[in-house]
Short mmCIF file of C-alpha atoms in Angstrom, two decimals:
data_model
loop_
_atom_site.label_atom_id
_atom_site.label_comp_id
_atom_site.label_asym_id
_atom_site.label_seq_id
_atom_site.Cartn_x
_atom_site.Cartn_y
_atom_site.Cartn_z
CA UNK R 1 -111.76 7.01 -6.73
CA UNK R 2 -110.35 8.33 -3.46
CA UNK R 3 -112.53 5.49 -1.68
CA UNK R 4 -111.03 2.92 -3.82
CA UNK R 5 -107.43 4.14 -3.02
CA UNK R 6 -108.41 3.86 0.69
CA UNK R 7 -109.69 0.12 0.32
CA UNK R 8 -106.58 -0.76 -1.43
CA UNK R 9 -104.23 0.69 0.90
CA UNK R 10 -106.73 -0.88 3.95
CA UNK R 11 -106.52 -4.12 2.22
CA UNK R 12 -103.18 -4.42 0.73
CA UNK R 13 -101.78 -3.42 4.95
CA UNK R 14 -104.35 -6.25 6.44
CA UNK R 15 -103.33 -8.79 3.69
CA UNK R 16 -99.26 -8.15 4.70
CA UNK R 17 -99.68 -7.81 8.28
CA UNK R 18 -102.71 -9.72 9.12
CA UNK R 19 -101.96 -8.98 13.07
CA UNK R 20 -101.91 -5.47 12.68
CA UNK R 21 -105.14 -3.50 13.96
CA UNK R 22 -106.53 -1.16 11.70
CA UNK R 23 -109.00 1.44 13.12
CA UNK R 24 -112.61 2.12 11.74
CA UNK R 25 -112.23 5.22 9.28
CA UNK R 26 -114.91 8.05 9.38
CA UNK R 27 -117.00 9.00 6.31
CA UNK R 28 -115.65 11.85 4.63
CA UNK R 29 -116.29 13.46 2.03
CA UNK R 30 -114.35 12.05 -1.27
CA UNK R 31 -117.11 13.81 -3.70
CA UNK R 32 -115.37 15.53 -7.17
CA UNK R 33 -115.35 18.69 -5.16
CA UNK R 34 -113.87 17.27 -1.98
CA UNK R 35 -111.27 15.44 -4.27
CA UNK R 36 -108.28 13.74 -2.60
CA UNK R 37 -107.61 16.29 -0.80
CA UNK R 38 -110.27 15.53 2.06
CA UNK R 39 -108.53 12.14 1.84
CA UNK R 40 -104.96 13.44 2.56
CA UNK R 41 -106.45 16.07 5.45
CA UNK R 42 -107.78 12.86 7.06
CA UNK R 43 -104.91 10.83 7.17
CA UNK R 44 -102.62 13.63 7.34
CA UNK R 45 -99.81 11.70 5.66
CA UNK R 46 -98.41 12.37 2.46
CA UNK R 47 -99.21 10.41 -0.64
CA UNK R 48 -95.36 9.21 -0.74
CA UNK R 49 -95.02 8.30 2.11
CA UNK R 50 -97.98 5.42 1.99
CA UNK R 51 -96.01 4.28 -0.83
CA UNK R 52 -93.06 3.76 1.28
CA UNK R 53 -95.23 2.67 3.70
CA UNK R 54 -96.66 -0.14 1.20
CA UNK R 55 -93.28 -0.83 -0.13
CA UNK R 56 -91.97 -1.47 3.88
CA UNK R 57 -95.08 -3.97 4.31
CA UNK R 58 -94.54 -5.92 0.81
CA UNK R 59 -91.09 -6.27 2.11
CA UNK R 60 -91.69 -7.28 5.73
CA UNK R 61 -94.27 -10.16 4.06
CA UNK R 62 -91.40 -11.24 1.56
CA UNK R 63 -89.11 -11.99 4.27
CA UNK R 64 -91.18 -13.27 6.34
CA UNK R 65 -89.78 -11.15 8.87
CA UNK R 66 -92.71 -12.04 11.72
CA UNK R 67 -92.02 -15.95 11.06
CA UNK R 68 -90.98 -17.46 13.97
CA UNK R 69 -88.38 -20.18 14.32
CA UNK R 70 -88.72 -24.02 15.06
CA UNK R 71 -87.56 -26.97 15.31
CA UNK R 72 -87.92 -29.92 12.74
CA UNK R 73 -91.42 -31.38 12.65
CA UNK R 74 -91.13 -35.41 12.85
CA UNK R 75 -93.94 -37.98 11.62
CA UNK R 76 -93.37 -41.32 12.43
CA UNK R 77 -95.87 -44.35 13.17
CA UNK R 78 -93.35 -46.40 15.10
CA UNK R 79 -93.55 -46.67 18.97
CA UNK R 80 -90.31 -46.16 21.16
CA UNK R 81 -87.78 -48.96 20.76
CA UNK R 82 -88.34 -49.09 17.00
CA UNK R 83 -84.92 -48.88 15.27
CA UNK R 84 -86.22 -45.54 13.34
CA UNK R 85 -87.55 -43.99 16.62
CA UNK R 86 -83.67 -45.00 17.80
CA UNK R 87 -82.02 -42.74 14.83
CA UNK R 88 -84.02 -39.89 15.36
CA UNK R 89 -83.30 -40.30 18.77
CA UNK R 90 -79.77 -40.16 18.07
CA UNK R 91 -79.76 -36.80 15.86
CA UNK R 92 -79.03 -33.61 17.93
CA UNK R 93 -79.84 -31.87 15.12
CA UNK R 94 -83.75 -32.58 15.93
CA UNK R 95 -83.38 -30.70 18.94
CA UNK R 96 -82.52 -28.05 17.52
CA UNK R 97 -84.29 -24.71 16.57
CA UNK R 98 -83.19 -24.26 12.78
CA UNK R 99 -82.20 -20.70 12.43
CA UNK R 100 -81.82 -19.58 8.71
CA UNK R 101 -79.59 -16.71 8.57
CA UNK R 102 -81.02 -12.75 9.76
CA UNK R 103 -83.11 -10.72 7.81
CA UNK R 104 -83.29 -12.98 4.47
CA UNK R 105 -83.33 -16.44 5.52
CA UNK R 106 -86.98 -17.22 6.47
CA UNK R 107 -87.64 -16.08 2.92
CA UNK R 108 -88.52 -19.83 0.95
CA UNK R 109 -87.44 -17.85 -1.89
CA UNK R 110 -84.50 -16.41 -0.93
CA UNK R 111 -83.47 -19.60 0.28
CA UNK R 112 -84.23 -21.54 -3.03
CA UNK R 113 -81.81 -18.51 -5.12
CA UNK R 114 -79.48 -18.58 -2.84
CA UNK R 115 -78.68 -22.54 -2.80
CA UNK R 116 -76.35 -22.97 -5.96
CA UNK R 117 -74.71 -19.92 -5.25
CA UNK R 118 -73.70 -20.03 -1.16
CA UNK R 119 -72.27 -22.45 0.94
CA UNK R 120 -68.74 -23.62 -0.18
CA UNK R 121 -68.78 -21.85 -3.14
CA UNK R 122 -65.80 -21.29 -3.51
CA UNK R 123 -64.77 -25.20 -3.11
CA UNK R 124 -62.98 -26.47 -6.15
CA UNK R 125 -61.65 -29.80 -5.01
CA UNK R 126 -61.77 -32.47 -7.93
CA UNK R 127 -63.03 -36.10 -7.47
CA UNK R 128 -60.49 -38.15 -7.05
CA UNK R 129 -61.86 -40.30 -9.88
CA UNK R 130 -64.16 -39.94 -12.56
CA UNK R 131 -65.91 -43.24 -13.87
CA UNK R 132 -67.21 -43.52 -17.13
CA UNK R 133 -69.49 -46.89 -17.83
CA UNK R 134 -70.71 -47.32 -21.00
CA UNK R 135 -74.77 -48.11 -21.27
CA UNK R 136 -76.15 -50.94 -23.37
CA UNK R 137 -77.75 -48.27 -26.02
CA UNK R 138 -74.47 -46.47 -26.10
CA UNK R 139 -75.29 -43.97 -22.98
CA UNK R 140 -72.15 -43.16 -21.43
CA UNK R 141 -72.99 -42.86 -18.01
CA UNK R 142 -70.28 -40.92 -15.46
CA UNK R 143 -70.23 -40.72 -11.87
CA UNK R 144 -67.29 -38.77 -9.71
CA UNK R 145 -65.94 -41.06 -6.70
CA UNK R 146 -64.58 -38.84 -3.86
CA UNK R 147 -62.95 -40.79 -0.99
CA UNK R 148 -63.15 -40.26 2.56
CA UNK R 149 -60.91 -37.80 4.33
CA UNK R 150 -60.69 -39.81 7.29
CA UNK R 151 -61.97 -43.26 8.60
CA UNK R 152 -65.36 -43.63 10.39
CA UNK R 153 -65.89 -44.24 13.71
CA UNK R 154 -67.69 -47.20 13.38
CA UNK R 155 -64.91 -48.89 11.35
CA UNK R 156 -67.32 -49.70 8.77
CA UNK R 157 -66.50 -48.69 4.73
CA UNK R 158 -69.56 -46.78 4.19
CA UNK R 159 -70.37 -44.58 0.38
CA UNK R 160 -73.37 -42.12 -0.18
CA UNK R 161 -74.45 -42.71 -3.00
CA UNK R 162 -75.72 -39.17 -3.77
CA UNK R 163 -78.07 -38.64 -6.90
CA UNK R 164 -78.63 -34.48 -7.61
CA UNK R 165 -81.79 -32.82 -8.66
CA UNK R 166 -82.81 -31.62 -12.39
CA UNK R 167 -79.93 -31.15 -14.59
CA UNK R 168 -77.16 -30.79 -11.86
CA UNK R 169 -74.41 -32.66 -11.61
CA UNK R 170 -71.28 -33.41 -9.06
CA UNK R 171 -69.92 -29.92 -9.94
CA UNK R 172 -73.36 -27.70 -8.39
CA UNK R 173 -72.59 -26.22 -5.36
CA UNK R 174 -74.79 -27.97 -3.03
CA UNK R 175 -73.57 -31.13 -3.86
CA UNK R 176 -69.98 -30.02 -3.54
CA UNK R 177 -70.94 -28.84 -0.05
CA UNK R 178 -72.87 -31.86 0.91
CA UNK R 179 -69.73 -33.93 -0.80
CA UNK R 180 -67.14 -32.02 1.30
CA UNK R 181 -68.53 -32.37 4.96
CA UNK R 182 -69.08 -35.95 4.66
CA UNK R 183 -66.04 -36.76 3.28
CA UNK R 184 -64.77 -35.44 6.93
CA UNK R 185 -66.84 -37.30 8.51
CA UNK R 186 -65.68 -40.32 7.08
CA UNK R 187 -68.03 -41.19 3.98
CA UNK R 188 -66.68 -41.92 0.27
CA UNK R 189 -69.24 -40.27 -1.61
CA UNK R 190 -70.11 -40.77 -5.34
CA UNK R 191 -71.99 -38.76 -7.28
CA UNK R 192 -74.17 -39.11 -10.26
CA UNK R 193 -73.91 -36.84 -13.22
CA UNK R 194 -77.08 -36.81 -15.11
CA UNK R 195 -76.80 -37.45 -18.74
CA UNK R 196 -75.92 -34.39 -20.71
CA UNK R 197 -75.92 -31.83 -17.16
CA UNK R 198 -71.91 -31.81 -17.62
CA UNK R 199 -69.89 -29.20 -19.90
CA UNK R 200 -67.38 -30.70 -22.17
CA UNK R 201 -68.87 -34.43 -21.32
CA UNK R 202 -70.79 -35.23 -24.76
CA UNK R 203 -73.67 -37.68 -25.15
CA UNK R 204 -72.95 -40.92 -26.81
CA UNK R 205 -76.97 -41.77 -27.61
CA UNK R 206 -79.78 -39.67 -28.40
CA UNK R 207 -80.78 -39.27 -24.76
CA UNK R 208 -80.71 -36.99 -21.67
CA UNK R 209 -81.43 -38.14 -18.32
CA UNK R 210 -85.36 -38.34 -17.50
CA UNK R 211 -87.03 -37.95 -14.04
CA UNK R 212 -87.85 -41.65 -13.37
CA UNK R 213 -85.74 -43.60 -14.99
CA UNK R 214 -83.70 -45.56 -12.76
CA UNK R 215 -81.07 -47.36 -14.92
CA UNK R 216 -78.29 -44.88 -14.46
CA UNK R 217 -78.39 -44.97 -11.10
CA UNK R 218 -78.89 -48.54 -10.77
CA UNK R 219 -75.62 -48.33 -12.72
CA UNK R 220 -73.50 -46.58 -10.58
CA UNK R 221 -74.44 -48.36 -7.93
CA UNK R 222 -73.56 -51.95 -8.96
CA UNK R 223 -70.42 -50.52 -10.66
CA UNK R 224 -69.49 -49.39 -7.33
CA UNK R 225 -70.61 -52.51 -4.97
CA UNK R 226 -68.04 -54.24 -7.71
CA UNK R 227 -65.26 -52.04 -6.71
CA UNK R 228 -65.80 -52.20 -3.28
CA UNK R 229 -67.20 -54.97 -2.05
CA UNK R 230 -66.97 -54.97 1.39
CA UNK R 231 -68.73 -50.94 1.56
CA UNK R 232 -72.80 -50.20 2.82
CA UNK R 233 -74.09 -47.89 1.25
CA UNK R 234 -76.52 -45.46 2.26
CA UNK R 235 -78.51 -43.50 -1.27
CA UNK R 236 -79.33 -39.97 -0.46
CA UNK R 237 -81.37 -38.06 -3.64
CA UNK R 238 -82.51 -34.52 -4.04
CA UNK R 239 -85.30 -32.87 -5.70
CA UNK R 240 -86.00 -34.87 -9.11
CA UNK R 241 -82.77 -37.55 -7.83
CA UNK R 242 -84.72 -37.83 -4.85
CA UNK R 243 -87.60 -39.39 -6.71
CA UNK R 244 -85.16 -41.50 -8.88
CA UNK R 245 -83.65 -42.67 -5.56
CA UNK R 246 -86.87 -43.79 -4.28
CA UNK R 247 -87.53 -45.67 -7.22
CA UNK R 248 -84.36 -47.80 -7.65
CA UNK R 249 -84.38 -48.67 -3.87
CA UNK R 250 -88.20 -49.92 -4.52
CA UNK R 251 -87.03 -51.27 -7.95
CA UNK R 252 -83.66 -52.61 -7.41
CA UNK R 253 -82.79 -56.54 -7.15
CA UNK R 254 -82.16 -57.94 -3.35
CA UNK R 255 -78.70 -58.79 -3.98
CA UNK R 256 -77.86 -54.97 -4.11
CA UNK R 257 -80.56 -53.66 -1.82
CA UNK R 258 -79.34 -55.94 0.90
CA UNK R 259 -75.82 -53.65 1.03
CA UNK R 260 -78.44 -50.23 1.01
CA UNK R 261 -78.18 -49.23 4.71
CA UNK R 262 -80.30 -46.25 4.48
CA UNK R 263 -82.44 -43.66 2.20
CA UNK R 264 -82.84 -40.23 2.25
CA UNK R 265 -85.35 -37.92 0.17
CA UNK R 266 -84.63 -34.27 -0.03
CA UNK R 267 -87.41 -32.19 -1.70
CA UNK R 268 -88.75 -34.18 -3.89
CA UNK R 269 -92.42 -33.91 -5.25
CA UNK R 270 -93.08 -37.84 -5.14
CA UNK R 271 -96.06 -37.35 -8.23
CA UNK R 272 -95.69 -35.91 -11.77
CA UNK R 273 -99.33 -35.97 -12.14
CA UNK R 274 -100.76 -34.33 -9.42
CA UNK R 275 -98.16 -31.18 -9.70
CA UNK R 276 -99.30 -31.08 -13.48
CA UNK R 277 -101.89 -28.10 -12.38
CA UNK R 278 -99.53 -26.65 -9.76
CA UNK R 279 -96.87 -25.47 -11.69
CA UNK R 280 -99.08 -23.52 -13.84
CA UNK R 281 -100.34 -21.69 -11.10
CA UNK R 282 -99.25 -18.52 -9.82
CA UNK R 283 -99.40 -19.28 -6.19
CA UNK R 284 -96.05 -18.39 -4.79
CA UNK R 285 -94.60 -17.40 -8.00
CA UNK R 286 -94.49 -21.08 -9.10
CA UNK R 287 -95.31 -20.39 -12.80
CA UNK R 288 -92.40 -18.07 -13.07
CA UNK R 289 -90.06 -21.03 -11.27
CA UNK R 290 -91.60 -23.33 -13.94
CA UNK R 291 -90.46 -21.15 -16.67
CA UNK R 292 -86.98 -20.94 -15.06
CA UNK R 293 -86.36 -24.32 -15.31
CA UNK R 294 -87.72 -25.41 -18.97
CA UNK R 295 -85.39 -22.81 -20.27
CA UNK R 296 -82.51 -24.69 -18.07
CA UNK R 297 -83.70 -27.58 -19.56
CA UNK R 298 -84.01 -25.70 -22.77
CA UNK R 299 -80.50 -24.70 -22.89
CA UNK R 300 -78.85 -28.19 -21.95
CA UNK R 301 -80.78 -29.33 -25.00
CA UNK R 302 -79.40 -27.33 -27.48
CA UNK R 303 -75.86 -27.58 -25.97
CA UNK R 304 -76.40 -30.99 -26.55
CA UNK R 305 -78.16 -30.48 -30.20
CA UNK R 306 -76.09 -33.66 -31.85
CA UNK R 307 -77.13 -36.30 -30.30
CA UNK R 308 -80.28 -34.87 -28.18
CA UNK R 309 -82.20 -33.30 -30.94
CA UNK R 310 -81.18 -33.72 -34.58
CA UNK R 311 -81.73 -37.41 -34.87
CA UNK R 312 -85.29 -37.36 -33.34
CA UNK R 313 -85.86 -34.69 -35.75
CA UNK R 314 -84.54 -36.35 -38.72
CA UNK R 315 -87.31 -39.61 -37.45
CA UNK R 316 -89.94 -37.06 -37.27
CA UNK R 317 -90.33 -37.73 -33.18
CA UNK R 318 -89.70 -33.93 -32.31
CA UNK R 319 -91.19 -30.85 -33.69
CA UNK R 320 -88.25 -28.55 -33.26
CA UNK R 321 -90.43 -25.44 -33.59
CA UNK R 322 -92.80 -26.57 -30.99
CA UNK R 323 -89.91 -27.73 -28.57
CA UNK R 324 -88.03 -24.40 -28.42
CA UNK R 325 -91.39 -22.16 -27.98
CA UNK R 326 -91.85 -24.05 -24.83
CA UNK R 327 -92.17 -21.96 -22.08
CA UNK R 328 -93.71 -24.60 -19.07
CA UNK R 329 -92.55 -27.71 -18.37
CA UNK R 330 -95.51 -29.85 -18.50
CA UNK R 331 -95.19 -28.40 -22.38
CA UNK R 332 -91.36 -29.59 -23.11
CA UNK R 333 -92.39 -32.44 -21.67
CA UNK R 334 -95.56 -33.00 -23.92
CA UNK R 335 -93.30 -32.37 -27.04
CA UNK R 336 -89.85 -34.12 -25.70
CA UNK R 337 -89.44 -36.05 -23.00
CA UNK R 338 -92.78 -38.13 -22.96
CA UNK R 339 -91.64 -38.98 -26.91
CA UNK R 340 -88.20 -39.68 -26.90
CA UNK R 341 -88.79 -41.85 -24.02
CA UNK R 342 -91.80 -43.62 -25.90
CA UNK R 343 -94.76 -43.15 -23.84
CA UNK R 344 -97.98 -42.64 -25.74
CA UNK R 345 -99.45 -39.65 -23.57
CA UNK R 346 -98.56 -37.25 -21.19
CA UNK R 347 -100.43 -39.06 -18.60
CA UNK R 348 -98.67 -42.38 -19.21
CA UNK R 349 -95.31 -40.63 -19.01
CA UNK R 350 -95.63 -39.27 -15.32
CA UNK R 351 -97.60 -41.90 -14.43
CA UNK R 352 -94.41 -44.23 -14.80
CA UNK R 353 -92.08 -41.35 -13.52
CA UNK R 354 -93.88 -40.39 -9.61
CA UNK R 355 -92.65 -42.74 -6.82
CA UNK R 356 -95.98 -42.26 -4.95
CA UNK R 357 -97.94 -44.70 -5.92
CA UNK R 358 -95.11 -47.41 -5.16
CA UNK R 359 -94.45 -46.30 -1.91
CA UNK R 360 -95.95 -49.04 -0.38
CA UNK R 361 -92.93 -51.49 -1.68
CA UNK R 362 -90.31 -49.73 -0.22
CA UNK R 363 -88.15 -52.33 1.75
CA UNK R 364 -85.62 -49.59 2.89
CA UNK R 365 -85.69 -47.66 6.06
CA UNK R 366 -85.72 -44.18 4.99
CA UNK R 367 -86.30 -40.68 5.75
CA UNK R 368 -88.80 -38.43 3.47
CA UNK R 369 -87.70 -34.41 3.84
CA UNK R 370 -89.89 -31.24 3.00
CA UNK R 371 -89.67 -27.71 3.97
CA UNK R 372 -93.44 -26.57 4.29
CA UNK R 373 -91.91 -22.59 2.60
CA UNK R 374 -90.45 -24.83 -0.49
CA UNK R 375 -91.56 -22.47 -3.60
CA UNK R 376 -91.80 -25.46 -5.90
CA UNK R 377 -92.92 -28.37 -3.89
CA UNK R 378 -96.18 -26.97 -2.42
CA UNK R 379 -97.80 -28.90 0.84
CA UNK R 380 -100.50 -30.52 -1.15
CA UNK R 381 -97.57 -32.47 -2.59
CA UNK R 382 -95.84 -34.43 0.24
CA UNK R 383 -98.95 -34.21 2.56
CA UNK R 384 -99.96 -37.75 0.66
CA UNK R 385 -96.95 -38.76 1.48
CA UNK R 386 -96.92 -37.37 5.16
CA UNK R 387 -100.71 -39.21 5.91
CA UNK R 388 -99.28 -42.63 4.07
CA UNK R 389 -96.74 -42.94 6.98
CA UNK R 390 -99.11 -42.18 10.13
CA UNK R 391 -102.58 -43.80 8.29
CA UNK R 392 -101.90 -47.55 8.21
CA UNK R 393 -100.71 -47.60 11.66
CA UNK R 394 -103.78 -45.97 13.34
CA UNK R 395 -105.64 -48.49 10.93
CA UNK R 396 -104.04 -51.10 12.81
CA UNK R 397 -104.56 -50.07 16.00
CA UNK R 398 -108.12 -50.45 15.26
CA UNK R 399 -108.32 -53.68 13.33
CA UNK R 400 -105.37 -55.15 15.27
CA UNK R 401 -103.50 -55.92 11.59
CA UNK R 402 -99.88 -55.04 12.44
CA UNK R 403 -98.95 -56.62 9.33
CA UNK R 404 -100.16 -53.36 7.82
CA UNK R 405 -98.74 -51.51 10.65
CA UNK R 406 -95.33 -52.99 10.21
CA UNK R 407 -94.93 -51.57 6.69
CA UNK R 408 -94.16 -48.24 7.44
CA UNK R 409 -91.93 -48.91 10.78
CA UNK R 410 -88.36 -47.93 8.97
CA UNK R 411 -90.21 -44.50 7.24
CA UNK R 412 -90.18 -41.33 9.00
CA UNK R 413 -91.14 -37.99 7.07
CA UNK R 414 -89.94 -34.49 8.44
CA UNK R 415 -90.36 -30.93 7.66
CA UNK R 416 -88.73 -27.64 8.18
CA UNK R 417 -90.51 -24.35 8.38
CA UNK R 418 -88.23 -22.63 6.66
CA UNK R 419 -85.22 -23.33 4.05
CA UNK R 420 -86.84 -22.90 0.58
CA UNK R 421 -85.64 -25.99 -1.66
CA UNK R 422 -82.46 -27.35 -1.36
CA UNK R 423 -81.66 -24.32 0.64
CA UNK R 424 -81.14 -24.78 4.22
CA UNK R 425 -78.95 -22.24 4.81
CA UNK R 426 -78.25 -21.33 7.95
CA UNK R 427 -76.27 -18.67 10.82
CA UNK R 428 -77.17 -15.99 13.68
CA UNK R 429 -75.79 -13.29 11.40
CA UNK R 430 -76.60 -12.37 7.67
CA UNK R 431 -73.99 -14.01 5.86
CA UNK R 432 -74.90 -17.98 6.21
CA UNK R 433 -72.48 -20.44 7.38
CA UNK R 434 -70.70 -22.49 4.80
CA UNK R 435 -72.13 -25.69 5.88
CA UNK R 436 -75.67 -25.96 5.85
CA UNK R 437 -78.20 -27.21 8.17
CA UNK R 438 -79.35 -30.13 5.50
CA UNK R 439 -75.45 -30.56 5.35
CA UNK R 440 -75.33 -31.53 8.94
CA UNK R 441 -78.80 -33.29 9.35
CA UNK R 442 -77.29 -35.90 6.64
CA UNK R 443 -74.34 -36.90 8.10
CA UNK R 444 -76.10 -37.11 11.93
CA UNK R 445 -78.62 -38.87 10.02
CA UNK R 446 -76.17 -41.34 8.66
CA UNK R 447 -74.10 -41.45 11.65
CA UNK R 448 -77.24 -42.62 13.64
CA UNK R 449 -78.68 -44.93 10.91
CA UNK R 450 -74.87 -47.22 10.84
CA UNK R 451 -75.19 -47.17 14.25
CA UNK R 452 -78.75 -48.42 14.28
CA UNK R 453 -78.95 -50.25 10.67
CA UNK R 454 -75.34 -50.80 9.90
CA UNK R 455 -74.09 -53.23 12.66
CA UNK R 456 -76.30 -56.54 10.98
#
């Protein structure tokens, strides 16, 4: 026993600090007579204070205290002169070693907590208008419109069209932080409000919001080329609105993708299918995020009970029992969303939902954004999406088809080694600066892209 008590503390030290050098150990005697004692003699430390000492290494590993800092990692197939090469180019921000904030900031997880809580937080500005449009099966559909606080350099009457991630709305704090510093700089911004995410906003139809649908958004956005008719737009989405933004710029008619400037994906996991298995694993405490979020989901549900639940009930669609045992995901999704939204399988359902296998349409220059320590979007998710930029153009290069090449010359992906998802906080000291680094890389980013895009 006193052996295996060695081995763990050996191994538990080399798997925390893989750098640090651990001496050979002598044989010694750990027989029933010897006991622990011979153990203890050896080491000469006290039984506590390995404990602290194990306690001090967990620690060190959660916050990634030995990570080092970096700059933003950009993949791009375009050569120099290429109008995305020119907005990256153009972004400071790129230069720039992202610092999360001291002590707790390199921590993915950390990060990922702390995003709906931080920032402007304590921002309570109202939109200066709340639409309400009314969908053809009775959905009614609201966006907040907040205007610019002053006028854009470029003269140009620009709106971000900003779409939020699962279940969030204009009123989560990231959102309200992201609103706020572009406003500054000059952008209306208008934000969708997922279907049932708001208090005291009721559903109309037996629906929520789903993860690819693209109706609401396309929406907003026609509502809002309508009222103003002279604006660009540039459609930023995050997480799960991130996907949905991909989709409606890849789905959408000409006539309103010809006024899209720009795209932006934040965090997003681009395909239902293949993170099926990976939020069921415990790698990085994923299965425990999983479970956070079907009870989110869970909740909105029954605070929407009326209209969400009880008549897909009553038409024998739902099994109630079934729905509110859920405890993953993939299994709320099995016994709501895939059947209220009338897909025959599981399969069928993400299938239609993940933007990644339509990538290839995309007509819009846009950016793809990752950080590589996001808790819920693991690597093997947007590396597809990473190789898809950089593949077809070293295909080219080989069998001199720049047709092929060409497809991917307004799509750049990039990745941060650190700000969990939707984190991005950042600051020298421990508390994080109120705007944060995503904050600032989207209106650069935007900044750059009128500059570059916006002058046709």
């Amino acid at each position: 026993q006193g052996e295996d008590l060695l081995d763990t503390i050996i191994g538990f030290a080399s798997m925390s600090l893989p750098y640090l050098a651990l001496p050979p150990l002598p044989t010694v005697d750990l027989s029933v007579e010897g006991g622990l004692s011979s153990l203890y003699a050896l080491v000469d430390i006290p039984p506590t204070f390995l404990l602290s000492f194990l306690v001090f290494l967990a620690i060190v590993r959660f916050l990634k205290l030995a990570s080092s800092t970096e700059k933003a990692q950009v993949t791009t197939a375009v050569k120099d002169g290429e109008r995305m090469r020119r907005v990256l180019k153009d972004m400071p921000i790129l230069n720039e070693v992202y610092r999360p904030p001291w002590l707790w900031g390199r921590s993915g997880h950390l990060q990922t907590a702390a995003y709906g809580l931080l920032g402007h937080a304590t921002l309570k500005r109202t939109a200066d208008r709340r639409v309400v449009v009314r969908q053809s099966d009775g959905a009614s559909l609201t966006f907040d419109v907040f205007e610019p606080l002053a006028r854009h350099p470029s003269g140009i009457d620009l709106t971000l069209c900003l779409t939020p991630g699962i279940a969030n709305s204009s009123e989560s704090n990231y959102i309200r932080t992201c609103v706020h510093y572009a406003q500054e700089a000059g952008y209306r911004c208008a934000v969708l409000n997922h279907l049932g995410a708001l208090d005291g906003v009721p559903l109309t139809s037996p629906r929520i919001f789903s993860y690819g649908g693209t109706s609401d958004l396309h929406s907003m956005v026609s509502h809002l080329a309508f009222a103003y008719p002279d604006t660009k737009f540039i459609s930023i989405g995050f997480s799960m609105g991130a996907n949905i933004t991909t989709k409606f710029l890849i789905e959408t008619e000409e006539k309103v993708r010809s006024r899209v400037i720009f795209g932006l994906s934040v965090c997003q996991g681009y395909s239902a299918t293949s993170s099926v298995h990976l939020y069921h694993d415990w790698e990085n405490s994923r299965r425990a995020y999983n479970y956070v979020i079907t009870e989110n989901m869970k909740r909105l549900l029954r605070r929407n009970y009326e209209q969400a639940i009880a008549p897909h009930v009553e038409k024998g669609i739902l099994d109630e029992q079934r729905l509110w045992s859920a405890t993953s995901i993939v299994a709320l999704d099995e016994v709501y969303n895939r059947r209220v939204n009338g897909f025959d399988s599981l399969d069928s359902f993400y299938q239609w939902c993940s933007c990644l296998p339509l990538l290839d349409q995309l007509k819009v220059p846009m950016i793809f954004f990752n950080a590589q320590d996001d808790p819920i979007i693991p690597r093997s998710l947007w590396e597809p999406v990473k190789v898809s930029i950089v593949l077809p153009y070293l295909l080219a290069t080989v069998i001199v088809n720049q047709e092929l090449a060409s497809r991917k010359e307004d799509v750049a992906f990039i990745t941060t080694k650190h700000g969990g998802h939707l984190g991005f906080l950042e600051g020298s000291s421990f508390a994080p600066k109120s705007v944060t680094w995503i904050d600032r890389f989207i209106v650069q980013m935007c900044d750059s892209a009128v500059r570059v895009y916006g002058q046709k």
